mmCIF file of C-alpha atoms in Angstrom:
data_model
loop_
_atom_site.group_PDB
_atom_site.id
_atom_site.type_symbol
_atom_site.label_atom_id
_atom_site.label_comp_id
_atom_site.label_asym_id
_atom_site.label_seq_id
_atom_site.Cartn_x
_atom_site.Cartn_y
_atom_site.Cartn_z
ATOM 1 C CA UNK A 1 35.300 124.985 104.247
ATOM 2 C CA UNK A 2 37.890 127.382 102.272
ATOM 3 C CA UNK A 3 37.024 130.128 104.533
ATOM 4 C CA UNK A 4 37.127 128.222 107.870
ATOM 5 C CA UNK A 5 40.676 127.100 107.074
ATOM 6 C CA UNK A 6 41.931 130.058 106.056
ATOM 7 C CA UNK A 7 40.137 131.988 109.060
ATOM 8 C CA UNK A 8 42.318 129.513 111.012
ATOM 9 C CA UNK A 9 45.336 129.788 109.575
ATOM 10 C CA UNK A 10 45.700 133.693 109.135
ATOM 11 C CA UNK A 11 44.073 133.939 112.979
ATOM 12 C CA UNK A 12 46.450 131.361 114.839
ATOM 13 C CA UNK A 13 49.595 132.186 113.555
ATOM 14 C CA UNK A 14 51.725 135.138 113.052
ATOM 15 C CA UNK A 15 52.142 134.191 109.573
ATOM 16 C CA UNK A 16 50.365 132.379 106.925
ATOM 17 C CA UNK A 17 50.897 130.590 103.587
ATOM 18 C CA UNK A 18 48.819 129.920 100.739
ATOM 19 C CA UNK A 19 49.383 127.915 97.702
ATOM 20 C CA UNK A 20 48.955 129.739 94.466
ATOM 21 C CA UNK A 21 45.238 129.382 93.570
ATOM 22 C CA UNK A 22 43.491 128.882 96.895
ATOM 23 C CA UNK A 23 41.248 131.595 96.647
ATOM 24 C CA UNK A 24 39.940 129.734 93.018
ATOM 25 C CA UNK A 25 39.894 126.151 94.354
ATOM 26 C CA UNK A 26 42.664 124.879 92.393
ATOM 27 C CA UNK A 27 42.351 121.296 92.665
ATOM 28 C CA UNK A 28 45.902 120.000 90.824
ATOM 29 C CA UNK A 29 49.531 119.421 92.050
ATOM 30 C CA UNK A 30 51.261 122.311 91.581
ATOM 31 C CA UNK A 31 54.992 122.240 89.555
ATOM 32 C CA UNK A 32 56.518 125.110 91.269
ATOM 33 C CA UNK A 33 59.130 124.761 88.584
ATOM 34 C CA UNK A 34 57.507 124.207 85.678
ATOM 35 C CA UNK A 35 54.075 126.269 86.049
ATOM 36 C CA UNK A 36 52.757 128.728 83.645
ATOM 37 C CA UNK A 37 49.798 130.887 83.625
ATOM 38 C CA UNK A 38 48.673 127.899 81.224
ATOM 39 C CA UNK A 39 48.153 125.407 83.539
ATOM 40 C CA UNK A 40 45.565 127.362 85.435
ATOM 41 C CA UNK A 41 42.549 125.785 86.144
ATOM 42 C CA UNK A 42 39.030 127.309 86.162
ATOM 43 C CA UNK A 43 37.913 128.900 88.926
ATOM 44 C CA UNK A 44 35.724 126.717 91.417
ATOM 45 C CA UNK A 45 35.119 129.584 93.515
ATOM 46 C CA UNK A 46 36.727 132.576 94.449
ATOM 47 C CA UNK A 47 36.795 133.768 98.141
ATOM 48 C CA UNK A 48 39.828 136.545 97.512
ATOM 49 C CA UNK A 49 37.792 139.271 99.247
ATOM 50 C CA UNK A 50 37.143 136.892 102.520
ATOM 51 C CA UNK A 51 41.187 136.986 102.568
ATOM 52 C CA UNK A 52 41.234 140.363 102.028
ATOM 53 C CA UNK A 53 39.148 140.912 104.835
ATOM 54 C CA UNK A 54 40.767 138.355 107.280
ATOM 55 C CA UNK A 55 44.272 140.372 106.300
ATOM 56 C CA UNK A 56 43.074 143.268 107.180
ATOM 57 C CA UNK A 57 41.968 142.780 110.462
ATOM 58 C CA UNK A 58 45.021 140.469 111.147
ATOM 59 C CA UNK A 59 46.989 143.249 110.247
ATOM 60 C CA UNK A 60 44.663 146.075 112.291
ATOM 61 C CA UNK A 61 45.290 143.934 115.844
ATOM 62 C CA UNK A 62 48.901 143.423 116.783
ATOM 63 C CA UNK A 63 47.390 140.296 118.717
ATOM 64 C CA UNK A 64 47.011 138.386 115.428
ATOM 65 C CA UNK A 65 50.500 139.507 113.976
ATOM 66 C CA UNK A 66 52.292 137.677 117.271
ATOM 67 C CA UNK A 67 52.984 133.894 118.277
ATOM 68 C CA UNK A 68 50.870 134.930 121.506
ATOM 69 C CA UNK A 69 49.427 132.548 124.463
ATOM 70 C CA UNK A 70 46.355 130.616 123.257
ATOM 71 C CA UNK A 71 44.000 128.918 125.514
ATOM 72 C CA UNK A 72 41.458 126.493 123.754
ATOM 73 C CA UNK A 73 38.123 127.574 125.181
ATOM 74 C CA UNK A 74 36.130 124.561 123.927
ATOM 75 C CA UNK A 75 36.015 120.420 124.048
ATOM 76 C CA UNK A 76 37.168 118.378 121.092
ATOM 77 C CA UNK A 77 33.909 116.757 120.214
ATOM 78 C CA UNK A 78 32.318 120.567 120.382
ATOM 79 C CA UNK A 79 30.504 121.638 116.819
ATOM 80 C CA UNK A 80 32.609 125.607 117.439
ATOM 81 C CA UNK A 81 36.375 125.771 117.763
ATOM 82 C CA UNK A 82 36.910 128.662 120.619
ATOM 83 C CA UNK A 83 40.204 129.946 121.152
ATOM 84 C CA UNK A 84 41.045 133.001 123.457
ATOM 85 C CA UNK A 85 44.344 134.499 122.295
ATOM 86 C CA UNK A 86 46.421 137.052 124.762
ATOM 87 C CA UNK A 87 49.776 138.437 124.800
ATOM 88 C CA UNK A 88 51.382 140.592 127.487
ATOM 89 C CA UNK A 89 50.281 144.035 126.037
ATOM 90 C CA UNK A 90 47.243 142.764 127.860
ATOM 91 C CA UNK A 91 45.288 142.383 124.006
ATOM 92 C CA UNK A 92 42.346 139.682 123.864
ATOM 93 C CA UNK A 93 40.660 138.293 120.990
ATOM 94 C CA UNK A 94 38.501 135.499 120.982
ATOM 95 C CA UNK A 95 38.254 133.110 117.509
ATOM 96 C CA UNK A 96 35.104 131.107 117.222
ATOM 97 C CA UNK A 97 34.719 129.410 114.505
ATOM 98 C CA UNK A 98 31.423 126.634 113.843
ATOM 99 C CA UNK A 99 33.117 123.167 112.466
ATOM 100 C CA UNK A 100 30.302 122.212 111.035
ATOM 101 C CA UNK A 101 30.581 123.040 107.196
ATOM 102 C CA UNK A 102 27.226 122.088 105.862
ATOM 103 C CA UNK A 103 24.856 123.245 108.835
ATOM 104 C CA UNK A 104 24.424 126.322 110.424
ATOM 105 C CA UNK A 105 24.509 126.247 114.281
ATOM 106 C CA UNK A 106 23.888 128.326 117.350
ATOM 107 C CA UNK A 107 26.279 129.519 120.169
ATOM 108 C CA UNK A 108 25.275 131.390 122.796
ATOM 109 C CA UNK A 109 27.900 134.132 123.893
ATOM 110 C CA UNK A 110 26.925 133.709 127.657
ATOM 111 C CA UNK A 111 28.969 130.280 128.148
ATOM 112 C CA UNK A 112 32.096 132.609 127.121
ATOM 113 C CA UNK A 113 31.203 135.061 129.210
ATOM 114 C CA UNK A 114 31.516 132.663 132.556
ATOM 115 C CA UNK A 115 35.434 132.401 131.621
ATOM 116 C CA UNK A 116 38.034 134.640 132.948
ATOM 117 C CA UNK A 117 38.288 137.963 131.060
ATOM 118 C CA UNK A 118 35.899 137.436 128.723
ATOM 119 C CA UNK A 119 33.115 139.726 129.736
ATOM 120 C CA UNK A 120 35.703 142.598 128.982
ATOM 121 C CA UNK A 121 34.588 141.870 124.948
ATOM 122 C CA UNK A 122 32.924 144.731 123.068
ATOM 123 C CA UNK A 123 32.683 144.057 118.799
ATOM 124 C CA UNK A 124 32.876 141.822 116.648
ATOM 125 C CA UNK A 125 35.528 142.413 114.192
ATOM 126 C CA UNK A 126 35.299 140.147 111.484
ATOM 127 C CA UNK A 127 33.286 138.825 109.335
ATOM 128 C CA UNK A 128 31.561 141.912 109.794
ATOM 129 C CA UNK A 129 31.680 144.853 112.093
ATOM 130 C CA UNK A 130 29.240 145.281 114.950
ATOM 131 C CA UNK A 131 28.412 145.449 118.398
ATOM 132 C CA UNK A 132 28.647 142.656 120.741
ATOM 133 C CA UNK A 133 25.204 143.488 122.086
ATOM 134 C CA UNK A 134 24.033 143.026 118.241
ATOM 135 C CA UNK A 135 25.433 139.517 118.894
ATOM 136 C CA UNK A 136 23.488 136.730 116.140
ATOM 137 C CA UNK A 137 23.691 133.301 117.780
ATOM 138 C CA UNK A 138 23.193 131.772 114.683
ATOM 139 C CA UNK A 139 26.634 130.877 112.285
ATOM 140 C CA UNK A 140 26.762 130.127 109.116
ATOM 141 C CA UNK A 141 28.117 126.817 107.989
ATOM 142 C CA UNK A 142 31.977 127.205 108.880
ATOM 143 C CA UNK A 143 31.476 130.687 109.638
ATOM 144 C CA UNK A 144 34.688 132.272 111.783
ATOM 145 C CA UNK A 145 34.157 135.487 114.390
ATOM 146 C CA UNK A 146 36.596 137.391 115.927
ATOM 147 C CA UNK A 147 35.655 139.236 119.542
ATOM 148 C CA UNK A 148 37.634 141.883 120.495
#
């Protein structure tokens, strides 16, 4: 569920903000005055090289550096968050992202591909590089994608 809100985050916005200790699962208040390396808390897990990944491609595609027009391709009660995001350098990227964080699901690219624009997709950028037409239907539990 770490991963799915920071895919959000660092994909929606221009910028993004994380509290020290994210990447571990730091549990406890932080005292932003008081803190020392001392009141650390064990790691719980440690996704830093998922937000190393996400920065880098926010930072490859000017798209996700920009406040740009969003339009929320999916329904509330949907199990995937789809956003297409646009600005006027005519740059796409679609975010889809599976809400459900302890099953994996199945979306089939094709219902995307009916909307206006979207067939113009080639790769997937993120988690992993590949080739739309190498497209896996199935996402992990919280899994993000990004289709550029």
């Amino acid at each position: 569920a770490q991963k799915m809100r920071y895919a959000f985050s660092a994909f929606f916005s221009s910028g993004v903000l994380m509290p020290l200790g994210y990447e571990w699962g730091f549990r406890k208040k932080m005292d932003v005055v008081n803190m020392t390396p001392d009141d650390f808390e064990q790691k719980n897990i440690d996704i830093s090289n998922y937000i190393k990944r996400a920065n880098t491609i926010k930072y490859k595609f000017k798209i996700f550096q920009q406040d740009s027009e969003m339009e929320i391709l999916s329904s509330v009660d949907d199990v995937f968050f789809c956003m297409l995001k646009y600005n006027s350098n005519t740059e796409k990227a679609i975010v889809i992202i599976n809400k459900d964080t302890k099953n994996m699901q199945t979306f089939d690219l094709n219902k995307l591909r009916e909307m206006r624009g979207v067939s113009n997709f080639k790769n997937i950028v993120f988690p992993l590089k590949q080739k739309l037409e190498d497209y896996n239907k199935e996402y992990l539990p919280g899994e993000t994608r990004i289709i550029v």
